[in-house]
Structures are given as structure tokens and as C-alpha cells.
Amino acid sequence: MKNNTYLFEEVKTIVEQKFRKESADHDWYHIERVLKLAEHIQDQEGGDLLVVRLAALLHDISDHKLNGGVKNDCGRVSREILTKLNAEKELIDRVCSIVDKVSFKGAGVEDEVGSLELDIVRDADRLDAIGAIGIARAFHYGGKNNRSFYEPDLGPSLHSDFESYSSDKSHTLNHFYEKLLLIKDRLRTKTAQKIGEERHQIMAAFVADFLKEWNVKFK
């Protein structure tokens, strides 16, 4: 068993090396922001800091948006990494349980219940999906995947399962209605809820302005 600081730094190095190569919507800077948000929430809410830090670093390690598939494989890959680093089995189990439950799986799919550490990491990841950064990430991802900004005749879908959500190819503005504008009410920690309220208002104002400009309205 390696000491906690060394283990954290080893995992951080592995994750940074991998995500430096990813595009801006899911790059190392996203991981770093989620880590900082998770550390801040943990400081206010409590919980195991090492578990929170490791899960924040590993939460996207094999996300379906990055691995070319429709299935998240973060738990298995995280277990391989932590096992190679001789982490304790209990710690590995706790971290992997979190990373398997972080992802949003559709507007009609309830979030899985788990530990305080899960709430912290999931809230941190979702906070980085909203607000000014969230807007930038959404349109970057849409552009990368050749999705239009907006198609007025194509309304949003409130997906009832992960398969339909992960395979949806709709325009970027629908993503706000299908996920981003719903996040505020799905945050579980009080610290994240406070941050989320401000970021939600930024997005809501953006969507209103976007539609006003799209429709060329002056009132």
C-alpha cells in the first residue's frame, strides 16, 4: 500500500497524460476543474478526501463519449489503475463504485443513490457542465460531432434510458433542455446547490438571448 499523497499524485499523473490529448469538452482542464470543485465541496460537506480526489480524477477515464462506445467503462479501468498502484481493496471498491455512478443517464432516469463522496463528485462534475464553461463545452462538443446549433422543428427528448440518451444526435440547444437546465434541481449537496443556482441563471439567460437573436426579435 503506497501512502495517500503518493497514490494521489500517481493517479493524477496517469490521468493528466491521458486527458492532455482529449478535446476541450472533456480534456485535462475539465478533470482539473472537477477536482477543484470536489475538493471545495468536500471541505464544506465532509467525507473522505482521498476517495473524493481519486474518484474526481478517474470519473471520465473511460466515458462512453471518449472510448468510442455507448457504455461507460470507468469502473473497470479505474480498478486496473488502482490495483497496479497497490491501493487497498476497500479504497478501490469505494472509488470504483463512485465512478460507475457519476454519469448523467437521461432526464427520465433517476440518479443512483450512494455515499456522500458520490454526491460530492457527481455534483462537481455536473457543476462543470453548467454556467459559462458549460455553454462553451456544449457547443464545442456539438461542433466536434457536426451537430447544428439549433433546429427549430426538432424538439428535445426526455430520455427514459441511458441507451437512447447516449445515442441521441440532436442539435446542441436541445442538450440544454435534455440535461443542462435540469442539473440545478439534481444537485444533492448544499454547497453545490448554491454554486449551481448562479450557473443555472447564466445558462437560462444565454438560452433566452440565443432564441431572441435566432428569431431576430428586438423586444
Short mmCIF file of C-alpha atoms in Angstrom, two decimals:
data_model
loop_
_atom_site.label_atom_id
_atom_site.label_comp_id
_atom_site.label_asym_id
_atom_site.label_seq_id
_atom_site.Cartn_x
_atom_site.Cartn_y
_atom_site.Cartn_z
CA MET A 1 0.00 0.00 0.00
CA LYS A 2 1.50 3.31 -1.05
CA ASN A 3 0.91 6.38 1.08
CA ASN A 4 -2.07 8.52 0.20
CA THR A 5 -0.16 11.50 -1.18
CA TYR A 6 1.95 9.31 -3.44
CA LEU A 7 -1.09 7.37 -4.65
CA PHE A 8 -2.97 10.58 -5.46
CA GLU A 9 -0.01 12.03 -7.36
CA GLU A 10 0.49 8.80 -9.32
CA VAL A 11 -3.15 8.69 -10.39
CA LYS A 12 -3.09 12.39 -11.22
CA THR A 13 -0.07 11.89 -13.49
CA ILE A 14 -1.71 8.96 -15.30
CA VAL A 15 -4.96 10.85 -15.84
CA GLU A 16 -3.25 14.05 -16.92
CA GLN A 17 -1.16 12.21 -19.51
CA LYS A 18 -4.30 10.63 -20.97
CA PHE A 19 -6.53 13.71 -20.99
CA ARG A 20 -3.96 16.15 -22.33
CA LYS A 21 -4.76 14.53 -25.68
CA GLU A 22 -8.53 14.97 -25.46
CA SER A 23 -10.60 17.82 -26.92
CA ALA A 24 -11.61 20.81 -24.81
CA ASP A 25 -15.05 19.48 -23.86
CA HIS A 26 -13.50 16.58 -21.92
CA ASP A 27 -9.83 17.46 -21.53
CA TRP A 28 -7.44 17.64 -18.58
CA TYR A 29 -8.68 21.11 -17.68
CA HIS A 30 -12.18 19.65 -17.23
CA ILE A 31 -10.78 16.98 -14.91
CA GLU A 32 -8.80 19.62 -13.02
CA ARG A 33 -11.86 21.84 -12.55
CA VAL A 34 -13.94 18.89 -11.33
CA LEU A 35 -11.16 18.01 -8.88
CA LYS A 36 -11.06 21.56 -7.51
CA LEU A 37 -14.84 21.72 -7.24
CA ALA A 38 -14.93 18.34 -5.49
CA GLU A 39 -12.23 19.43 -3.03
CA HIS A 40 -14.18 22.61 -2.26
CA ILE A 41 -17.45 20.74 -1.73
CA GLN A 42 -15.72 18.14 0.46
CA ASP A 43 -14.20 20.92 2.56
CA GLN A 44 -17.72 22.21 3.26
CA GLU A 45 -19.65 18.94 3.44
CA GLY A 46 -17.18 16.40 4.84
CA GLY A 47 -16.47 12.91 3.53
CA ASP A 48 -13.27 11.04 2.73
CA LEU A 49 -10.95 13.44 0.89
CA LEU A 50 -8.81 10.73 -0.73
CA VAL A 51 -11.84 8.87 -2.08
CA VAL A 52 -13.26 12.14 -3.42
CA ARG A 53 -9.98 13.14 -5.05
CA LEU A 54 -9.36 9.79 -6.72
CA ALA A 55 -12.94 9.48 -7.97
CA ALA A 56 -12.83 13.04 -9.33
CA LEU A 57 -9.64 12.25 -11.23
CA LEU A 58 -10.99 8.97 -12.62
CA HIS A 59 -14.64 9.85 -13.28
CA ASP A 60 -14.16 10.13 -17.07
CA ILE A 61 -11.31 7.65 -17.52
CA SER A 62 -13.34 5.51 -19.97
CA ASP A 63 -16.53 7.50 -20.55
CA HIS A 64 -18.72 6.46 -23.48
CA LYS A 65 -18.13 9.84 -25.14
CA LEU A 66 -14.40 9.14 -25.20
CA ASN A 67 -14.00 5.38 -25.66
CA GLY A 68 -15.87 5.09 -28.96
CA GLY A 69 -18.73 3.09 -27.49
CA VAL A 70 -22.10 3.58 -25.86
CA LYS A 71 -21.10 2.17 -22.47
CA ASN A 72 -19.19 3.75 -19.63
CA ASP A 73 -16.30 1.56 -18.54
CA CYS A 74 -14.84 3.83 -15.88
CA GLY A 75 -15.13 1.38 -13.01
CA ARG A 76 -13.18 -1.40 -14.70
CA VAL A 77 -10.40 0.88 -15.95
CA SER A 78 -10.16 2.66 -12.59
CA ARG A 79 -9.85 -0.70 -10.84
CA GLU A 80 -6.99 -1.70 -13.15
CA ILE A 81 -5.13 1.55 -12.49
CA LEU A 82 -5.56 1.48 -8.71
CA THR A 83 -4.73 -2.22 -8.48
CA LYS A 84 -1.46 -1.69 -10.36
CA LEU A 85 -0.64 1.07 -7.88
CA ASN A 86 -1.21 -1.35 -4.96
CA ALA A 87 -4.10 0.60 -3.47
CA GLU A 88 -6.09 -1.13 -0.74
CA LYS A 89 -9.07 -3.16 -1.95
CA GLU A 90 -11.57 -1.25 0.20
CA LEU A 91 -10.37 2.05 -1.27
CA ILE A 92 -10.53 0.65 -4.81
CA ASP A 93 -14.08 -0.61 -4.25
CA ARG A 94 -15.25 2.75 -2.93
CA VAL A 95 -13.71 4.74 -5.77
CA CYS A 96 -14.98 2.38 -8.48
CA SER A 97 -18.48 2.39 -7.02
CA ILE A 98 -18.49 6.18 -7.40
CA VAL A 99 -17.10 6.46 -10.93
CA ASP A 100 -19.65 3.93 -12.18
CA LYS A 101 -22.49 6.16 -10.93
CA VAL A 102 -21.35 9.70 -11.81
CA SER A 103 -22.59 9.99 -15.39
CA PHE A 104 -25.94 11.54 -16.30
CA LYS A 105 -28.02 8.79 -17.90
CA GLY A 106 -31.06 10.67 -19.19
CA ALA A 107 -33.65 13.17 -17.97
CA GLY A 108 -36.07 10.36 -17.16
CA VAL A 109 -33.50 8.22 -15.33
CA GLU A 110 -33.16 8.69 -11.58
CA ASP A 111 -29.67 9.16 -10.19
CA GLU A 112 -28.31 6.16 -8.32
CA VAL A 113 -28.15 6.60 -4.56
CA GLY A 114 -24.82 6.11 -2.85
CA SER A 115 -22.35 7.69 -0.46
CA LEU A 116 -21.67 11.32 0.41
CA GLU A 117 -18.50 11.01 -1.65
CA LEU A 118 -20.60 10.02 -4.68
CA ASP A 119 -22.81 13.07 -4.18
CA ILE A 120 -19.75 15.30 -3.99
CA VAL A 121 -18.04 14.00 -7.13
CA ARG A 122 -21.25 13.82 -9.14
CA ASP A 123 -22.16 17.37 -8.11
CA ALA A 124 -18.68 18.60 -9.02
CA ASP A 125 -18.85 17.02 -12.47
CA ARG A 126 -22.30 18.47 -13.09
CA LEU A 127 -21.29 21.95 -11.97
CA ASP A 128 -18.64 21.96 -14.69
CA ALA A 129 -21.38 21.13 -17.22
CA ILE A 130 -23.31 24.32 -16.49
CA GLY A 131 -22.67 28.06 -16.40
CA ALA A 132 -20.31 29.85 -18.79
CA ILE A 133 -17.91 26.90 -19.05
CA GLY A 134 -20.82 24.54 -19.57
CA ILE A 135 -22.08 26.60 -22.51
CA ALA A 136 -18.62 26.57 -24.09
CA ARG A 137 -18.23 22.82 -23.56
CA ALA A 138 -21.66 22.06 -25.03
CA PHE A 139 -21.04 23.95 -28.25
CA HIS A 140 -17.50 22.62 -28.56
CA TYR A 141 -18.79 19.04 -28.26
CA GLY A 142 -21.58 19.75 -30.73
CA GLY A 143 -19.19 21.25 -33.26
CA LYS A 144 -16.77 18.37 -32.88
CA ASN A 145 -19.61 15.98 -33.72
CA ASN A 146 -21.00 18.07 -36.60
CA ARG A 147 -24.19 18.99 -34.76
CA SER A 148 -26.08 22.14 -35.68
CA PHE A 149 -26.59 24.93 -33.15
CA TYR A 150 -30.35 24.67 -33.34
CA GLU A 151 -33.14 23.23 -35.47
CA PRO A 152 -36.49 24.84 -34.57
CA ASP A 153 -38.56 21.89 -35.79
CA LEU A 154 -36.68 19.33 -33.69
CA GLY A 155 -37.72 19.48 -30.04
CA PRO A 156 -35.94 17.93 -27.05
CA SER A 157 -36.41 14.35 -25.83
CA LEU A 158 -36.53 13.50 -22.14
CA HIS A 159 -34.78 10.14 -22.47
CA SER A 160 -36.01 7.32 -20.25
CA ASP A 161 -32.90 5.15 -20.56
CA PHE A 162 -29.15 5.54 -21.00
CA GLU A 163 -29.07 3.85 -24.40
CA SER A 164 -31.38 6.39 -26.04
CA TYR A 165 -29.67 9.29 -24.25
CA SER A 166 -26.13 8.26 -25.20
CA SER A 167 -27.02 7.60 -28.85
CA ASP A 168 -29.01 10.82 -29.39
CA LYS A 169 -27.54 13.06 -32.12
CA SER A 170 -29.79 16.09 -31.75
CA HIS A 171 -28.74 19.74 -32.10
CA THR A 172 -26.81 21.45 -29.34
CA LEU A 173 -29.58 23.67 -27.97
CA ASN A 174 -31.65 20.57 -27.22
CA HIS A 175 -28.86 19.46 -24.88
CA PHE A 176 -29.73 22.39 -22.63
CA TYR A 177 -33.33 21.17 -22.27
CA GLU A 178 -32.41 17.48 -22.12
CA LYS A 179 -29.70 17.86 -19.47
CA LEU A 180 -28.05 21.16 -18.63
CA LEU A 181 -31.08 23.13 -17.45
CA LEU A 182 -32.16 20.13 -15.35
CA ILE A 183 -28.92 19.86 -13.39
CA LYS A 184 -29.68 22.56 -10.81
CA ASP A 185 -32.53 20.52 -9.35
CA ARG A 186 -30.48 17.30 -9.28
CA LEU A 187 -27.56 18.60 -7.23
CA ARG A 188 -27.51 16.93 -3.82
CA THR A 189 -25.08 18.89 -1.62
CA LYS A 190 -25.96 22.33 -0.28
CA THR A 191 -22.59 23.69 -1.36
CA ALA A 192 -23.13 22.61 -4.96
CA GLN A 193 -26.72 23.84 -4.94
CA LYS A 194 -25.54 27.34 -4.07
CA ILE A 195 -22.96 27.36 -6.87
CA GLY A 196 -25.40 25.73 -9.25
CA GLU A 197 -28.06 28.40 -8.81
CA GLU A 198 -25.76 31.11 -10.16
CA ARG A 199 -24.52 28.96 -13.03
CA HIS A 200 -28.08 27.98 -13.94
CA GLN A 201 -29.08 31.63 -14.26
CA ILE A 202 -26.16 32.24 -16.64
CA MET A 203 -27.38 29.41 -18.87
CA ALA A 204 -31.04 30.39 -18.72
CA ALA A 205 -30.15 33.94 -19.76
CA PHE A 206 -27.98 32.61 -22.58
CA VAL A 207 -30.75 30.39 -23.97
CA ALA A 208 -33.23 33.26 -23.85
CA ASP A 209 -30.78 35.57 -25.66
CA PHE A 210 -29.92 32.86 -28.18
CA LEU A 211 -33.56 32.35 -29.14
CA LYS A 212 -34.18 36.09 -29.29
CA GLU A 213 -31.27 36.55 -31.70
CA TRP A 214 -32.15 33.42 -33.68
CA ASN A 215 -35.66 34.73 -34.27
CA VAL A 216 -34.35 38.28 -34.88
CA LYS A 217 -36.53 39.83 -32.21
CA PHE A 218 -35.93 43.32 -30.87
CA LYS A 219 -38.41 43.39 -28.00
#
